[in-house]
Coordinates of N, CA and C in Angstrom, one line a residue:
X1 N 0.8 -1.2 0.0 CA 0.0 0.0 0.0 C 0.9 1.3 0.0
X2 N 1.9 1.2 0.8 CA 2.8 2.4 0.9 C 3.5 2.6 -0.5
X3 N 3.9 1.5 -1.2 CA 4.5 1.7 -2.5 C 3.5 2.3 -3.5
X4 N 2.3 2.0 -3.4 CA 1.2 2.5 -4.3 C 1.1 4.0 -4.0
X5 N 1.1 4.4 -2.8 CA 1.0 5.9 -2.4 C 2.2 6.6 -3.0
X6 N 3.4 6.1 -2.9 CA 4.6 6.7 -3.5 C 4.5 6.9 -5.0
X7 N 4.0 5.9 -5.7 CA 3.8 5.9 -7.1 C 2.8 7.0 -7.5
X8 N 1.7 7.0 -6.8 CA 0.6 8.1 -7.0 C 1.2 9.5 -6.8
X9 N 1.9 9.6 -5.7 CA 2.5 11.0 -5.5 C 3.5 11.3 -6.5
X10 N 4.3 10.4 -7.0 CA 5.3 10.6 -8.1 C 4.6 11.1 -9.4
X11 N 3.5 10.4 -9.7 CA 2.7 10.7 -10.9 C 2.1 12.1 -10.8
X12 N 1.6 12.4 -9.6 CA 1.0 13.7 -9.4 C 2.0 14.8 -9.5
X13 N 3.2 14.6 -8.9 CA 4.3 15.6 -9.0 C 4.8 15.8 -10.5
X14 N 4.8 14.7 -11.2 CA 5.2 14.8 -12.6 C 4.2 15.7 -13.4
X15 N 2.9 15.5 -13.2 CA 1.9 16.3 -13.9 C 2.0 17.7 -13.4
X16 N 2.3 18.0 -12.1 CA 2.4 19.3 -11.6 C 3.6 20.1 -12.3
X17 N 4.7 19.3 -12.6 CA 5.9 20.0 -13.2 C 5.6 20.3 -14.7
X18 N 4.8 19.4 -15.4 CA 4.5 19.6 -16.8 C 3.4 20.6 -17.0
X19 N 2.6 20.9 -16.0 CA 1.5 21.8 -16.2 C 2.0 23.2 -16.5
X20 N 1.7 23.8 -17.7 CA 2.1 25.1 -18.0 C 1.2 26.2 -17.4
X21 N 1.6 27.4 -17.1 CA 0.8 28.4 -16.6 C -0.4 28.7 -17.6
X22 N -1.5 29.0 -17.1 CA -2.7 29.3 -18.0 C -2.6 30.7 -18.6
X23 N -3.0 30.7 -19.9 CA -3.0 32.0 -20.6 C -4.3 32.7 -20.3
X24 N -4.3 33.9 -19.9 CA -5.5 34.7 -19.6 C -5.3 36.1 -20.1
X25 N -6.5 36.7 -20.5 CA -6.5 38.1 -20.9 C -7.3 38.9 -19.9
X26 N -6.7 40.0 -19.6 CA -7.3 41.0 -18.6 C -8.0 42.1 -19.3
X27 N -8.8 42.8 -18.6 CA -9.5 44.0 -19.2 C -8.5 44.9 -19.8
X28 N -8.8 45.6 -20.9 CA -7.9 46.4 -21.7 C -7.3 47.5 -20.8
X29 N -8.1 48.1 -19.9 CA -7.6 49.3 -19.1 C -6.7 48.8 -18.0
X30 N -6.6 47.5 -17.7 CA -5.8 47.0 -16.6 C -4.3 46.9 -17.0
X31 N -4.0 46.9 -18.3 CA -2.6 46.8 -18.7 C -1.9 48.2 -18.6
X32 N -0.7 48.2 -18.1 CA 0.1 49.5 -18.0 C 0.1 50.2 -19.3
X33 N 0.2 49.6 -20.4 CA 0.2 50.2 -21.7 C -1.2 50.2 -22.2
X34 N -2.0 51.3 -22.1 CA -3.3 51.3 -22.6 C -3.7 52.8 -22.9
X35 N -4.6 53.0 -23.8 CA -5.1 54.3 -24.2 C -6.6 54.2 -24.4
X36 N -7.3 55.3 -24.0 CA -8.8 55.3 -24.2 C -9.1 56.6 -24.9
X37 N -9.9 56.5 -26.0 CA -10.5 57.7 -26.7 C -11.8 57.3 -27.3
X38 N -12.7 58.2 -27.2 CA -14.1 58.0 -27.7 C -14.7 56.7 -27.3
X39 N -14.5 56.4 -26.0 CA -15.1 55.2 -25.3 C -14.6 53.9 -25.9
X40 N -13.4 53.9 -26.5 CA -12.7 52.7 -27.0 C -11.4 52.6 -26.2
X41 N -11.1 51.5 -25.6 CA -9.9 51.3 -24.8 C -9.1 50.2 -25.5
X42 N -7.8 50.5 -25.7 CA -6.9 49.6 -26.3 C -5.8 49.3 -25.3
X43 N -5.6 48.1 -24.9 CA -4.5 47.7 -24.0 C -3.5 46.8 -24.7
X44 N -2.2 47.0 -24.4 CA -1.2 46.2 -25.1 C -0.2 45.6 -24.1
X45 N 0.3 44.4 -24.4 CA 1.3 43.7 -23.6 C 2.2 43.0 -24.4
X46 N 3.5 43.4 -24.5 CA 4.5 42.7 -25.2 C 4.9 41.4 -24.5
X47 N 4.9 40.3 -25.2 CA 5.3 39.0 -24.6 C 6.8 38.7 -24.9
X48 N 7.6 39.4 -24.1 CA 9.0 39.4 -24.4 C 9.9 38.7 -23.3
X49 N 9.2 37.9 -22.5 CA 10.0 37.1 -21.5 C 9.6 35.6 -21.6
X50 N 10.4 34.8 -21.1 CA 10.2 33.3 -21.1 C 8.9 33.0 -20.4
X51 N 8.6 33.6 -19.3 CA 7.4 33.3 -18.5 C 6.2 33.7 -19.3
X52 N 6.1 34.9 -19.9 CA 5.0 35.2 -20.6 C 4.8 34.3 -21.9
X53 N 5.9 34.1 -22.6 CA 5.8 33.2 -23.8 C 5.3 31.8 -23.4
X54 N 5.7 31.3 -22.2 CA 5.2 30.0 -21.8 C 3.7 29.9 -21.6
X55 N 3.1 31.0 -21.1 CA 1.7 31.0 -20.9 C 0.9 31.0 -22.3
X56 N 1.4 31.7 -23.3 CA 0.7 31.8 -24.5 C 1.1 30.8 -25.6
X57 N 2.4 30.4 -25.6 CA 2.9 29.6 -26.7 C 3.6 28.3 -26.3
X58 N 3.5 28.0 -25.0 CA 4.1 26.7 -24.5 C 5.6 26.8 -24.5
X59 N 6.3 25.8 -25.2 CA 7.7 25.7 -25.2 C 8.4 26.7 -26.2
X60 N 7.6 27.2 -27.1 CA 8.1 28.1 -28.2 C 8.3 29.5 -27.6
X61 N 9.5 30.0 -27.9 CA 9.8 31.4 -27.4 C 10.1 32.3 -28.6
X62 N 9.0 32.9 -29.1 CA 9.2 33.8 -30.3 C 10.2 34.9 -30.1
X63 N 10.2 35.5 -28.9 CA 11.0 36.7 -28.6 C 12.5 36.3 -28.7
X64 N 12.8 35.1 -28.5 CA 14.2 34.6 -28.6 C 14.6 34.4 -30.1
X65 N 13.7 34.4 -31.0 CA 13.9 34.1 -32.4 C 13.7 35.4 -33.3
X66 N 13.6 36.5 -32.6 CA 13.4 37.8 -33.3 C 12.0 38.2 -33.7
X67 N 11.0 37.5 -33.1 CA 9.6 37.8 -33.3 C 9.0 38.3 -31.9
X68 N 8.5 39.5 -31.9 CA 7.9 40.0 -30.7 C 6.4 39.9 -30.8
X69 N 5.8 39.0 -30.0 CA 4.3 39.0 -30.0 C 3.8 40.1 -29.1
X70 N 2.8 40.8 -29.5 CA 2.2 41.9 -28.7 C 0.7 41.6 -28.6
X71 N 0.3 41.3 -27.4 CA -1.1 41.1 -27.1 C -1.9 42.4 -27.2
X72 N -3.0 42.5 -28.0 CA -3.8 43.7 -28.1 C -5.2 43.3 -27.6
X73 N -5.7 44.1 -26.7 CA -7.1 43.9 -26.2 C -7.9 45.2 -26.5
X74 N -9.0 45.1 -27.1 CA -9.8 46.2 -27.4 C -11.2 46.1 -26.7
X75 N -11.6 47.1 -26.0 CA -12.9 47.2 -25.3 C -13.7 48.3 -26.0
X76 N -14.9 47.9 -26.3 CA -15.9 48.8 -27.0 C -17.0 49.2 -26.1
X77 N -16.9 50.5 -25.6 CA -17.9 51.1 -24.8 C -18.7 52.2 -25.5
X78 N -18.6 52.2 -26.8 CA -19.3 53.2 -27.6 C -20.8 53.1 -27.7
X79 N -21.3 51.9 -27.4 CA -22.7 51.6 -27.6 C -23.1 51.3 -29.0
X80 N -22.1 51.2 -29.9 CA -22.3 50.9 -31.3 C -21.3 49.8 -31.7
X81 N -21.7 48.9 -32.7 CA -20.7 47.9 -33.1 C -19.6 48.6 -33.9
X82 N -18.4 48.0 -33.8 CA -17.2 48.5 -34.5 C -16.7 47.5 -35.5
X83 N -16.3 48.0 -36.6 CA -15.6 47.1 -37.6 C -14.1 47.3 -37.4
X84 N -13.4 46.2 -37.4 CA -12.0 46.2 -37.2 C -11.2 45.8 -38.4
X85 N -10.8 46.8 -39.2 CA -9.9 46.6 -40.3 C -8.5 47.1 -39.9
X86 N -7.9 46.4 -38.9 CA -6.8 46.9 -38.2 C -5.5 46.8 -39.0
X87 N -4.7 47.9 -38.8 CA -3.3 47.9 -39.2 C -2.5 48.2 -38.0
X88 N -1.6 47.3 -37.7 CA -0.7 47.5 -36.5 C 0.7 47.7 -36.9
X89 N 1.3 48.7 -36.3 CA 2.8 48.9 -36.6 C 3.5 49.1 -35.3
X90 N 4.7 48.5 -35.3 CA 5.7 48.6 -34.2 C 6.5 49.8 -34.5
X91 N 6.5 50.8 -33.7 CA 7.3 52.1 -33.9 C 8.4 52.1 -32.9
X92 N 9.7 52.1 -33.4 CA 10.8 52.1 -32.5 C 11.1 53.4 -31.9
X93 N 12.0 53.5 -31.0 CA 12.4 54.8 -30.4 C 13.0 55.7 -31.5
X94 N 13.6 55.1 -32.5 CA 14.1 55.9 -33.6 C 13.1 56.3 -34.7
X95 N 11.8 56.0 -34.4 CA 10.7 56.2 -35.3 C 10.7 55.4 -36.5
X96 N 11.3 54.2 -36.5 CA 11.2 53.3 -37.6 C 9.8 52.6 -37.4
X97 N 9.1 52.4 -38.5 CA 7.8 51.7 -38.5 C 8.0 50.3 -39.1
X98 N 7.5 49.3 -38.3 CA 7.6 47.9 -38.7 C 6.1 47.4 -38.8
X99 N 5.7 46.9 -39.9 CA 4.4 46.3 -40.0 C 4.3 45.0 -39.4
X100 N 3.1 44.6 -38.9 CA 2.9 43.3 -38.3 C 3.1 42.2 -39.4
X101 N 3.6 41.1 -38.9 CA 3.8 39.9 -39.8 C 2.5 39.1 -39.7
X102 N 2.1 38.5 -40.8 CA 1.0 37.6 -40.8 C 1.4 36.3 -40.0
X103 N 0.5 35.7 -39.3 CA 0.8 34.6 -38.4 C 1.4 33.4 -39.3
X104 N 0.9 33.2 -40.5 CA 1.4 32.1 -41.3 C 2.8 32.4 -41.7
X105 N 3.3 33.6 -41.8 CA 4.7 33.9 -42.0 C 5.5 33.6 -40.8
X106 N 4.9 33.9 -39.6 CA 5.7 33.6 -38.4 C 6.0 32.1 -38.2
X107 N 5.1 31.2 -38.6 CA 5.4 29.8 -38.4 C 6.4 29.3 -39.4
X108 N 6.7 30.1 -40.5 CA 7.7 29.7 -41.5 C 9.0 30.4 -41.2
X109 N 9.0 31.4 -40.3 CA 10.2 32.2 -40.0 C 11.2 31.4 -39.4
X110 N 12.4 31.4 -39.9 CA 13.5 30.6 -39.4 C 14.2 31.2 -38.1
X111 N 14.0 32.5 -38.0 CA 14.5 33.2 -36.8 C 15.9 33.7 -36.9
X112 N 16.1 34.7 -36.1 CA 17.4 35.3 -36.0 C 17.8 35.4 -34.5
X113 N 19.0 35.3 -34.2 CA 19.4 35.4 -32.8 C 19.9 36.9 -32.6
X114 N 19.5 37.4 -31.5 CA 19.9 38.8 -31.2 C 21.4 38.9 -30.8
X115 N 22.1 39.8 -31.4 CA 23.5 40.1 -31.1 C 23.6 41.4 -30.4
X116 N 24.6 41.6 -29.5 CA 24.8 42.9 -28.9 C 24.9 44.0 -29.9
X117 N 24.2 45.1 -29.6 CA 24.2 46.3 -30.5 C 23.4 46.1 -31.8
X118 N 22.7 45.0 -31.9 CA 21.9 44.8 -33.1 C 20.6 45.6 -33.1
X119 N 20.3 46.3 -34.2 CA 19.1 47.1 -34.3 C 18.1 46.3 -35.0
X120 N 16.8 46.5 -34.8 CA 15.8 45.8 -35.5 C 15.8 46.2 -36.9
X121 N 15.3 45.3 -37.8 CA 15.2 45.6 -39.2 C 14.2 46.7 -39.4
X122 N 14.4 47.6 -40.5 CA 13.5 48.6 -40.8 C 12.4 48.2 -41.7
X123 N 12.5 47.0 -42.2 CA 11.5 46.4 -43.0 C 11.5 44.9 -42.7
X124 N 10.4 44.2 -42.7 CA 10.3 42.8 -42.4 C 11.2 42.0 -43.5
X125 N 11.8 41.0 -43.0 CA 12.5 40.1 -43.9 C 11.5 39.2 -44.6
X126 N 11.5 39.3 -46.0 CA 10.5 38.5 -46.7 C 10.6 37.0 -46.5
X127 N 9.5 36.4 -46.5 CA 9.5 34.9 -46.3 C 8.8 34.3 -47.5
X128 N 9.5 33.4 -48.2 CA 8.9 32.7 -49.3 C 7.7 31.9 -48.9
X129 N 6.7 31.9 -49.7 CA 5.4 31.2 -49.4 C 5.7 29.7 -49.3
X130 N 6.6 29.2 -50.0 CA 6.9 27.7 -50.0 C 8.0 27.4 -48.9
X131 N 8.3 28.3 -48.1 CA 9.3 28.0 -47.1 C 8.8 26.9 -46.1
X132 N 9.7 26.1 -45.6 CA 9.2 25.0 -44.7 C 8.9 25.7 -43.4
X133 N 8.1 24.9 -42.6 CA 7.8 25.4 -41.3 C 9.1 25.5 -40.4
X134 N 9.1 26.6 -39.6 CA 10.3 26.9 -38.8 C 10.1 26.5 -37.4
X135 N 11.0 27.0 -36.5 CA 11.0 26.6 -35.1 C 9.9 27.2 -34.4
X136 N 9.1 28.2 -35.0 CA 8.0 28.8 -34.3 C 6.7 28.1 -34.7
X137 N 6.8 27.0 -35.4 CA 5.6 26.3 -35.9 C 4.9 25.6 -34.7
X138 N 3.9 26.3 -34.2 CA 3.0 25.8 -33.1 C 1.6 26.3 -33.3
X139 N 0.6 25.5 -33.0 CA -0.8 26.0 -33.3 C -1.2 27.3 -32.6
X140 N -0.5 27.6 -31.5 CA -0.9 28.8 -30.8 C -0.5 30.1 -31.5
X141 N 0.5 30.0 -32.4 CA 0.9 31.2 -33.1 C -0.3 31.7 -34.0
X142 N -0.8 30.8 -34.8 CA -1.9 31.2 -35.6 C -3.3 31.3 -34.8
X143 N -3.4 30.4 -33.9 CA -4.7 30.3 -33.1 C -4.9 31.6 -32.2
X144 N -3.8 32.2 -31.8 CA -4.0 33.3 -30.9 C -3.8 34.7 -31.6
X145 N -3.6 34.6 -32.9 CA -3.4 35.8 -33.7 C -4.7 36.6 -33.7
X146 N -4.6 38.0 -33.8 CA -5.7 38.8 -33.8 C -6.4 38.7 -35.2
X147 N -7.6 38.2 -35.2 CA -8.3 38.1 -36.5 C -9.8 38.4 -36.4
X148 N -10.2 39.1 -35.4 CA -11.6 39.5 -35.2 C -11.9 40.7 -36.1
X149 N -13.1 40.7 -36.8 CA -13.4 41.8 -37.7 C -14.6 42.6 -37.2
X150 N -15.4 42.2 -36.3 CA -16.5 42.9 -35.8 C -16.5 42.8 -34.2
X151 N -16.7 44.0 -33.6 CA -16.7 44.1 -32.1 C -18.0 44.7 -31.7
X152 N -18.9 43.8 -31.1 CA -20.2 44.3 -30.6 C -20.1 45.3 -29.5
X153 N -21.1 46.2 -29.2 CA -21.0 47.1 -28.1 C -20.9 46.4 -26.8
X154 N -20.1 46.9 -25.9 CA -20.0 46.4 -24.5 C -19.1 45.2 -24.5
X155 N -18.5 44.7 -25.6 CA -17.7 43.5 -25.6 C -16.2 43.9 -25.7
X156 N -15.3 42.9 -25.5 CA -13.9 43.1 -25.8 C -13.4 41.9 -26.6
X157 N -12.3 42.2 -27.3 CA -11.7 41.1 -28.1 C -10.2 41.3 -27.9
X158 N -9.5 40.2 -28.2 CA -8.0 40.2 -28.0 C -7.4 39.3 -29.0
X159 N -6.1 39.5 -29.2 CA -5.2 38.6 -30.0 C -3.9 39.2 -30.2
X160 N -3.0 38.4 -30.8 CA -1.6 38.9 -30.9 C -1.3 39.4 -32.3
X161 N -0.4 40.4 -32.3 CA 0.2 40.9 -33.6 C 1.7 40.5 -33.4
X162 N 2.4 40.2 -34.5 CA 3.7 39.7 -34.4 C 4.6 40.7 -35.2
X163 N 5.8 41.0 -34.6 CA 6.7 42.0 -35.3 C 8.1 41.4 -35.2
X164 N 8.9 41.7 -36.3 CA 10.3 41.4 -36.3 C 11.0 42.4 -35.5
X165 N 11.1 42.3 -34.2 CA 11.7 43.3 -33.3 C 12.2 42.6 -32.1
X166 N 13.2 43.2 -31.4 CA 13.8 42.7 -30.2 C 13.5 43.6 -29.0
X167 N 13.8 44.9 -29.1 CA 13.8 45.8 -28.0 C 12.5 46.6 -28.0
X168 N 12.0 46.8 -26.8 CA 10.8 47.6 -26.7 C 11.0 49.0 -26.0
X169 N 12.3 49.3 -25.7 CA 12.6 50.5 -25.0 C 12.3 51.7 -25.9
X170 N 11.4 52.6 -25.4 CA 11.0 53.7 -26.2 C 10.0 53.4 -27.4
X171 N 9.6 52.2 -27.5 CA 8.8 51.8 -28.7 C 7.3 51.9 -28.3
X172 N 6.5 52.0 -29.3 CA 5.0 52.0 -29.1 C 4.3 51.3 -30.2
X173 N 3.1 50.9 -30.0 CA 2.2 50.3 -31.0 C 1.3 51.4 -31.6
X174 N 1.3 51.4 -32.9 CA 0.4 52.3 -33.6 C -0.7 51.5 -34.2
X175 N -1.9 51.8 -33.9 CA -3.0 50.9 -34.3 C -4.1 51.8 -34.9
X176 N -4.4 51.5 -36.2 CA -5.5 52.2 -36.9 C -6.4 51.2 -37.5
X177 N -7.6 51.7 -38.0 CA -8.5 50.8 -38.7 C -9.7 50.5 -37.9
X178 N -10.0 51.1 -36.8 CA -11.2 50.9 -36.1 C -12.3 51.9 -36.6
X179 N -13.4 51.3 -37.0 CA -14.4 52.1 -37.7 C -15.8 51.8 -37.1
X180 N -16.7 52.8 -37.2 CA -18.1 52.6 -36.9 C -18.7 51.6 -37.9
X181 N -19.3 50.5 -37.5 CA -19.7 49.5 -38.4 C -20.9 50.0 -39.3
X182 N -21.7 50.9 -38.8 CA -22.9 51.3 -39.6 C -22.5 52.4 -40.6
X183 N -21.7 53.4 -40.2 CA -21.4 54.5 -41.0 C -20.0 54.4 -41.8
X184 N -19.2 53.4 -41.3 CA -17.9 53.2 -41.9 C -16.9 54.4 -41.6
X185 N -17.3 55.2 -40.6 CA -16.5 56.4 -40.2 C -15.4 55.9 -39.3
X186 N -14.1 56.2 -39.7 CA -13.0 55.7 -38.9 C -12.8 56.5 -37.6
X187 N -12.4 55.8 -36.6 CA -12.0 56.5 -35.3 C -10.6 56.9 -35.4
X188 N -10.2 57.7 -34.5 CA -8.8 58.2 -34.5 C -7.9 57.0 -34.2
X189 N -6.6 57.1 -34.6 CA -5.7 56.0 -34.4 C -5.2 56.0 -32.9
X190 N -4.7 54.9 -32.5 CA -4.1 54.8 -31.1 C -2.6 54.6 -31.2
X191 N -1.9 55.3 -30.2 CA -0.5 55.1 -30.0 C -0.3 54.7 -28.6
X192 N 0.1 53.5 -28.3 CA 0.2 52.9 -27.0 C 1.6 52.5 -26.7
X193 N 2.2 53.0 -25.6 CA 3.6 52.7 -25.3 C 3.7 51.2 -25.0
X194 N 4.8 50.6 -25.4 CA 5.1 49.2 -25.1 C 6.0 48.9 -23.9
X195 N 6.7 50.0 -23.5 CA 7.7 49.7 -22.4 C 7.2 50.1 -21.1
X196 N 5.9 50.3 -20.9 CA 5.4 50.6 -19.6 C 5.3 49.4 -18.7
X197 N 5.6 49.5 -17.5 CA 5.6 48.3 -16.6 C 4.6 48.4 -15.6

């Protein structure tokens, strides 16, 4: 009986070690990097540490391969539905603009290792469509990508945008393409700092 108890405890301990932290999304205004205008709140969180990457992507660490995942949460308190034709850009401290990479390009990206003094590219490295799957090939990359097109009133949505970037010091996210669903009238763009803690 004692031996059975030891085996059960060993199995329980093994499952506890393998259990990864749960991924959760907080309200947009709760993130240190957030902005509100016209009753729309955008919260952002760069996933640039091993701990954060483990919650969202398991064993894959995009930030170590030159891909910075940025979680974007949008809360709609306008009382009207919003259409989301989003364009996200990573803006460096030097004011270089980097467009977000499609998630299917991220899973083909072979990655680059950061070297001391290395600056981020000013344009994304093109990825051939027939490139083999790379080290970031995990279902979470595409599954957690931001792909919502309509946001009902009183609701919030979230997802990741991916950028070929390493450093977030002095950087911010530029987000445009939020529109009133009925009139197609665009709302003002958002600029949200990425290095707030």
